[in-house]
PDB file of C-alpha atoms in Angstrom:
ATOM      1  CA  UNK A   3       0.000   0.000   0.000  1.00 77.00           C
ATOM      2  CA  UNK A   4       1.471   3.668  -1.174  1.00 83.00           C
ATOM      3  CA  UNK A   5      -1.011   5.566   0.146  1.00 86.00           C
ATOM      4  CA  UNK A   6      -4.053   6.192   2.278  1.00 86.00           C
ATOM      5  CA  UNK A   7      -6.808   8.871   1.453  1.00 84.00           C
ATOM      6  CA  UNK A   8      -9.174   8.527   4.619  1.00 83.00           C
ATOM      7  CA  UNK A   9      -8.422   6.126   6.965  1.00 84.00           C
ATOM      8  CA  UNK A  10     -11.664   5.313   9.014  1.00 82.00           C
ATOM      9  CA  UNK A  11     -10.938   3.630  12.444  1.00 83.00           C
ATOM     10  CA  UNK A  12     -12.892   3.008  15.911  1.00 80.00           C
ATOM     11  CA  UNK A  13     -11.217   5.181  18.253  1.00 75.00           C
ATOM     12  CA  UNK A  14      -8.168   3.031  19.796  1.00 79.00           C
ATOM     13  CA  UNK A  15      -5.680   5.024  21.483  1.00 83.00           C
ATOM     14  CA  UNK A  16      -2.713   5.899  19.142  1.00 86.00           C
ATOM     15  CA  UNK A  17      -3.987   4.404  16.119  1.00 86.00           C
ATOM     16  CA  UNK A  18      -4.639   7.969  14.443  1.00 86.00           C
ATOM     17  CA  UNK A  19      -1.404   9.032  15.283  1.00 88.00           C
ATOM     18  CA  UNK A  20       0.421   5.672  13.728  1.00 91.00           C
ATOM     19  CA  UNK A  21      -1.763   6.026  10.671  1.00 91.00           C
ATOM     20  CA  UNK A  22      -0.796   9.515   9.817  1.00 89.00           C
ATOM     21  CA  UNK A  23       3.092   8.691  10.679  1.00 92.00           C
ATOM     22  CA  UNK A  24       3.336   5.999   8.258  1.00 93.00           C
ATOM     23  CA  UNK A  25       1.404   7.883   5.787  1.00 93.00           C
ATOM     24  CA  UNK A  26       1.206  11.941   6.556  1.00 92.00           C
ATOM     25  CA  UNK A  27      -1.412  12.910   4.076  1.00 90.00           C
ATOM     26  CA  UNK A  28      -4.171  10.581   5.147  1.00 88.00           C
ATOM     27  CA  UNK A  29      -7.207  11.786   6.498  1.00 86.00           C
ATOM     28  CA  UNK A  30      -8.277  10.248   9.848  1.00 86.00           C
ATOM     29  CA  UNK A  31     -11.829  10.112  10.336  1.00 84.00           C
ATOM     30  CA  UNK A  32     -13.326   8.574  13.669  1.00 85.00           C
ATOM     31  CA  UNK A  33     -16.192   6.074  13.112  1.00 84.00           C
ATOM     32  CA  UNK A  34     -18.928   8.315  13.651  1.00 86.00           C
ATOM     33  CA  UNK A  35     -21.117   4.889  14.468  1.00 86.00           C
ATOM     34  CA  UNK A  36     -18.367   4.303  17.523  1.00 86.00           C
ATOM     35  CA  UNK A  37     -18.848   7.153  18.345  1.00 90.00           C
ATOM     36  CA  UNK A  38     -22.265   7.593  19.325  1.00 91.00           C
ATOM     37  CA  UNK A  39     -22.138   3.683  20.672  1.00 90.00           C
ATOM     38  CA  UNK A  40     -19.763   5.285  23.192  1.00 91.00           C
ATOM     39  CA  UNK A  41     -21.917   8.358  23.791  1.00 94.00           C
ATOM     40  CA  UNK A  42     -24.476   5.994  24.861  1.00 94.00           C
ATOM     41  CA  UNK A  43     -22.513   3.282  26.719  1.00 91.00           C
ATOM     42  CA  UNK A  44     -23.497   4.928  30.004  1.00 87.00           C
ATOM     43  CA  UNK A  45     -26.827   6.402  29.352  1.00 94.00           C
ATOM     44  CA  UNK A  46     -30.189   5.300  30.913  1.00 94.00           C
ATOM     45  CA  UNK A  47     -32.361   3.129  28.786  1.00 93.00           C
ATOM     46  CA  UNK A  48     -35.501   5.700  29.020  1.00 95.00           C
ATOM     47  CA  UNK A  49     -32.999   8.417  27.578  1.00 95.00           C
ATOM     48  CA  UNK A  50     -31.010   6.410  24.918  1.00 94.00           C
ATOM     49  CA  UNK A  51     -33.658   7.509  21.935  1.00 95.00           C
ATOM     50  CA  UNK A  52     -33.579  11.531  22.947  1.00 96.00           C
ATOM     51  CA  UNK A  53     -29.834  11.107  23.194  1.00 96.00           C
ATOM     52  CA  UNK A  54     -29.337   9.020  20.035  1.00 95.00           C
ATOM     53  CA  UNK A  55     -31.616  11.510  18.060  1.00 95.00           C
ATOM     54  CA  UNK A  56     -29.696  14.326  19.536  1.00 96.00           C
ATOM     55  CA  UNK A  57     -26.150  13.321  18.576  1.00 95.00           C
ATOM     56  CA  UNK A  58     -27.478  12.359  15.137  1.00 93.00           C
ATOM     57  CA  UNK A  59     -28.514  16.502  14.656  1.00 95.00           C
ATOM     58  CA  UNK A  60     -24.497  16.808  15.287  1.00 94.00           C
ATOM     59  CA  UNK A  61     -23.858  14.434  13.186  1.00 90.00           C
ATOM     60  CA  UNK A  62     -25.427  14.962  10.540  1.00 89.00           C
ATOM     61  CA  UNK A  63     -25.223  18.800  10.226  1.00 91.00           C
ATOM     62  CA  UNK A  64     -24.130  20.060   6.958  1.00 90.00           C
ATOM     63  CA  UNK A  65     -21.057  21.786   8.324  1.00 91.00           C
ATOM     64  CA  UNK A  66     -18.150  22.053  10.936  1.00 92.00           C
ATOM     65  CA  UNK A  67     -20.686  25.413  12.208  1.00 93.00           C
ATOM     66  CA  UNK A  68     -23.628  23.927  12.110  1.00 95.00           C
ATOM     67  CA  UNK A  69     -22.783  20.994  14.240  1.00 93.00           C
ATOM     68  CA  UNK A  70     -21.165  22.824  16.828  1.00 95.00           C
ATOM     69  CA  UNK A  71     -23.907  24.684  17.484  1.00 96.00           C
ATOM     70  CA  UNK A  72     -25.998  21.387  17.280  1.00 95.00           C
ATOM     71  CA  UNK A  73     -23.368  20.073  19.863  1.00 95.00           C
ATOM     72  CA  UNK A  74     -24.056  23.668  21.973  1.00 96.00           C
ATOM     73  CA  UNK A  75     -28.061  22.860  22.042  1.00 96.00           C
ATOM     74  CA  UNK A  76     -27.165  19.258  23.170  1.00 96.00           C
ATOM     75  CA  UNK A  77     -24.460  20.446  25.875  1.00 95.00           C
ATOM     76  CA  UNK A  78     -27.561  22.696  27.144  1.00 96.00           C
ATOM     77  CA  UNK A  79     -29.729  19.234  27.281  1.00 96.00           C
ATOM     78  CA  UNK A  80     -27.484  16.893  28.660  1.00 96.00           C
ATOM     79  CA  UNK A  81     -24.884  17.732  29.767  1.00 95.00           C
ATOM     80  CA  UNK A  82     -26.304  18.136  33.471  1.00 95.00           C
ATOM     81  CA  UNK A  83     -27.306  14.498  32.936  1.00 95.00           C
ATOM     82  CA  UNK A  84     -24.492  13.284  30.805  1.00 96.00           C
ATOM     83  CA  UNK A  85     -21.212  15.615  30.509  1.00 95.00           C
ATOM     84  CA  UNK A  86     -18.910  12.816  29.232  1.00 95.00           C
ATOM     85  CA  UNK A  87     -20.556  12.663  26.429  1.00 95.00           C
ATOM     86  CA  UNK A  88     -19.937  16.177  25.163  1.00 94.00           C
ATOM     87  CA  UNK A  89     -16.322  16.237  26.384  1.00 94.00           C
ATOM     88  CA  UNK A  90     -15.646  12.863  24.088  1.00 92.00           C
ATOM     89  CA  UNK A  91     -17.091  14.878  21.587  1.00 93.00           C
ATOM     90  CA  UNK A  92     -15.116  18.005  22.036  1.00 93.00           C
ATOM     91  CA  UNK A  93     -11.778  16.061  22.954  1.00 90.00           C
ATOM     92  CA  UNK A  94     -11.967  13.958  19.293  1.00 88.00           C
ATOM     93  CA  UNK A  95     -13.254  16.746  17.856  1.00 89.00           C
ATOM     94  CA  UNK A  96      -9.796  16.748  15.372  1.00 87.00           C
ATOM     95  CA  UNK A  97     -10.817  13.618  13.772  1.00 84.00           C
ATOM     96  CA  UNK A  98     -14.488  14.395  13.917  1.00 87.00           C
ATOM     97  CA  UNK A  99     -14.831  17.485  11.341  1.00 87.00           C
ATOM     98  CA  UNK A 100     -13.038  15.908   8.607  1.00 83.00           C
ATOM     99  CA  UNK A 101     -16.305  14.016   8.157  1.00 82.00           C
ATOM    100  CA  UNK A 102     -17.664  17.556   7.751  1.00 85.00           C
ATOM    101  CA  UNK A 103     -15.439  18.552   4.908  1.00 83.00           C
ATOM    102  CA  UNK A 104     -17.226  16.006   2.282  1.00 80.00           C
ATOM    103  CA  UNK A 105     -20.655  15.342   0.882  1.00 79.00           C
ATOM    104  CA  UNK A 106     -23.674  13.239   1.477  1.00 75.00           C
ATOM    105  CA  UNK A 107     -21.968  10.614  -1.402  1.00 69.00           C
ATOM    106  CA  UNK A 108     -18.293  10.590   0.837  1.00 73.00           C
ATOM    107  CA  UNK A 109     -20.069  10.896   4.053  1.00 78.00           C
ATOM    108  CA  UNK A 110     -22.188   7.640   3.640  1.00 72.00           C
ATOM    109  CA  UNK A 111     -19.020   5.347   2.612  1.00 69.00           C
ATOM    110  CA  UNK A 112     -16.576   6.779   5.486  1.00 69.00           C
ATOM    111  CA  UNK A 113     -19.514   6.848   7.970  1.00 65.00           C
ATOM    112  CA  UNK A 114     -18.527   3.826   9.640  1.00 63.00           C
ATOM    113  CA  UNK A 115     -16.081   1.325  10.116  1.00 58.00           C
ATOM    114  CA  UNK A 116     -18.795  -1.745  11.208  1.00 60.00           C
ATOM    115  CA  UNK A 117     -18.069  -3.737   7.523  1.00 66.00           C
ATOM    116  CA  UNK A 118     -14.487  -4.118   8.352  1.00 69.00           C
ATOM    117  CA  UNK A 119     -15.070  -5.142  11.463  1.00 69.00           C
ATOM    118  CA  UNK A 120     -16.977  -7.762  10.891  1.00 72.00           C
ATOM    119  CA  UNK A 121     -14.637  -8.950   8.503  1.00 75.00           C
ATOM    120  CA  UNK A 122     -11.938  -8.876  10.768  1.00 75.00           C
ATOM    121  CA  UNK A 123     -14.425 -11.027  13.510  1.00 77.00           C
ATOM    122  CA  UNK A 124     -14.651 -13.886  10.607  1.00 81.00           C
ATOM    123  CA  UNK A 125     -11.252 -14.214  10.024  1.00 81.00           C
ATOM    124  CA  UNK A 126     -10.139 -14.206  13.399  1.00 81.00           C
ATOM    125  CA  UNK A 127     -12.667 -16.854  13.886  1.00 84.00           C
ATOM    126  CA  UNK A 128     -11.342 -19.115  11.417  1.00 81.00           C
ATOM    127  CA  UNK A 129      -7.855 -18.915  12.278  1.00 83.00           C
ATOM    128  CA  UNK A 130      -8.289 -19.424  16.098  1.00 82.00           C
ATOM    129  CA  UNK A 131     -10.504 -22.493  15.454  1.00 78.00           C
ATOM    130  CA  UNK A 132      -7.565 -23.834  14.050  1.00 77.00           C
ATOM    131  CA  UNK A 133      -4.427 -24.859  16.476  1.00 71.00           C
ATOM    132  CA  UNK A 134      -1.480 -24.631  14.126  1.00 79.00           C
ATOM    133  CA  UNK A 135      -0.595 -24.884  10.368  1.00 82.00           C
ATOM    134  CA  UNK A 136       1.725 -26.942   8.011  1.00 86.00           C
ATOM    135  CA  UNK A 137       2.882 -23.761   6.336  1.00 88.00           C
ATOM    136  CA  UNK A 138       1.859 -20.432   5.692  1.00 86.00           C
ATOM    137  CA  UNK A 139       0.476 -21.153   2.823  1.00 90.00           C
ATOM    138  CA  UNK A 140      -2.170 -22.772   4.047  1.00 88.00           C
ATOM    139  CA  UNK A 141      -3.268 -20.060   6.352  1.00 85.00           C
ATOM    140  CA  UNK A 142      -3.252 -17.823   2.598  1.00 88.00           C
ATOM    141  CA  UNK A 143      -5.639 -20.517   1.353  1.00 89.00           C
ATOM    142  CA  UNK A 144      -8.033 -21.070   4.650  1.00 87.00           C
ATOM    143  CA  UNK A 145      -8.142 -16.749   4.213  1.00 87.00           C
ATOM    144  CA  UNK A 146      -8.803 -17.292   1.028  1.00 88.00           C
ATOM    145  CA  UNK A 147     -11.465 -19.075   1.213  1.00 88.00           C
ATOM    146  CA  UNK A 148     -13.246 -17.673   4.128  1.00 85.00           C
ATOM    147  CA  UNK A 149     -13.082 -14.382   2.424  1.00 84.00           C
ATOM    148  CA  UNK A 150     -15.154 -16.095  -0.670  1.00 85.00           C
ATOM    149  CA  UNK A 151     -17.406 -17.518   1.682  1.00 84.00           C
ATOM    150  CA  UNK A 152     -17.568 -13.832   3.617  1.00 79.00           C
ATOM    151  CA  UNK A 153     -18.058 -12.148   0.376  1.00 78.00           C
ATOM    152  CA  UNK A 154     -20.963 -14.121  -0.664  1.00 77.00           C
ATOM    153  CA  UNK A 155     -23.140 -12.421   2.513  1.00 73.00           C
ATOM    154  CA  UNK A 156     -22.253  -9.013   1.269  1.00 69.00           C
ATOM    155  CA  UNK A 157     -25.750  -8.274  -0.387  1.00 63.00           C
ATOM    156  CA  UNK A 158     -25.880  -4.487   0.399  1.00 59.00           C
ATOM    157  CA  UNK A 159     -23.626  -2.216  -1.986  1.00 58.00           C
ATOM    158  CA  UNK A 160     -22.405   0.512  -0.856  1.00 60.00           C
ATOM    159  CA  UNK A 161     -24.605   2.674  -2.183  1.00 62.00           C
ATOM    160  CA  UNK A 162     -23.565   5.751  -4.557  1.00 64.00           C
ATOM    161  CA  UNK A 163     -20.389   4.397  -4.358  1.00 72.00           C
ATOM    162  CA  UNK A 164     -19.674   5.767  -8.215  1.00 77.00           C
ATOM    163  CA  UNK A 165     -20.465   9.215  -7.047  1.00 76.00           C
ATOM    164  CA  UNK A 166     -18.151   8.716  -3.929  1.00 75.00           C
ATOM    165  CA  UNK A 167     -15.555   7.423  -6.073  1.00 79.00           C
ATOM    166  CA  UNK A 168     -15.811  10.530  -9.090  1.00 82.00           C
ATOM    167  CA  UNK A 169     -15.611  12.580  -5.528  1.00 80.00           C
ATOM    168  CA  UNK A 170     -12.590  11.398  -4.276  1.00 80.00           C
ATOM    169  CA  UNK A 171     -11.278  11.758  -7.586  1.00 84.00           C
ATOM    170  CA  UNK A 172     -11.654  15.326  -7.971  1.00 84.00           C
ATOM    171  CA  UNK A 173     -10.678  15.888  -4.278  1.00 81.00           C
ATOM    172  CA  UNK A 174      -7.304  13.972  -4.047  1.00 83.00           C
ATOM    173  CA  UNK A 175      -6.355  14.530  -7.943  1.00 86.00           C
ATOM    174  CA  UNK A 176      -3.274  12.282  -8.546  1.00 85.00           C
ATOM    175  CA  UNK A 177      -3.639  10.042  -5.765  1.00 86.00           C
ATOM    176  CA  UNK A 178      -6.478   7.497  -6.717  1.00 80.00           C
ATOM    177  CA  UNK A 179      -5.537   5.029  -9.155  1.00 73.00           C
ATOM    178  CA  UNK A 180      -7.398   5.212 -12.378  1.00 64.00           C
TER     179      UNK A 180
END
């Protein structure tokens, strides 16, 4: 791999910092779906729906502005209630408002990191049911495999994924193979 563009990732300590020494011009984005999962990790079950609706007027403002004040009326809410929740907010704010910088198209593919994830949870899965191997190449071929098997549940396309693409095109000219 030469390059990154946007590097979406769940919010583990360091890795934004590793990503962008290994490759300075890539764009961290935190997964916005982690981060309201963490938002509500400590809220009461009668107030998770308010909350959740809330954080998603932050979210899904149409600019850096706009969802700082949306983060302002929600401060004025909960934060009697809930005040970790807008200081995780505020303290990841850096790798929040990139998210801000792109349209609906970008926004929707970078949104979350959940796909990968689960991806990730098969393969471990495989290769820990599994106590050793002859060679490495038959852990290539057992990966192999399970990502054929893995890629035969994948029934929803990213959708507008051509306009995200043509996006990303025009927004990091020169670095997206053609």
């Amino acid at each position: 791999m030469n390059d990154i563009i946007i590097a979406c990732v769940d919010g583990l300590k360091g890795f934004p910092e590793a990503i962008q020494t290994v490759f300075p011009q890539a764009q961290v984005q935190l997964c916005i779906v982690h981060m309201v999962r963490n938002s509500l990790k400590y809220v009461s079950w009668k107030d998770r729906k308010k909350i959740a609706a809330d954080l998603k007027k932050i979210y899904a403002s149409a600019t850096v502005g706009e969802a700082e004040i949306q983060l302002e009326e929600f401060c004025k809410i909960w934060d009697e209630k809930y005040p970790t929740i807008s200081q995780s907010w505020r303290r990841h704010r850096e790798n929040v408002i990139p998210f801000f910088d792109y349209p609906e198209d970008i926004r929707k593919v970078i949104y979350t990191t959940n796909a990968i994830e689960a991806l990730n949870r098969t393969l471990r899965k495989i290769i820990k049911n599994r106590g050793s191997f002859p060679t490495d190449e038959s852990i290539y071929k057992l990966l192999y495999l399970a990502l054929m098997k893995a890629s035969k549940k994948w029934t929803m396309p990213i959708r507008n994924w051509n306009a995200a693409i043509n996006r990303f095109a025009i927004e990091y000219e020169g670095r997206l193979p053609i």
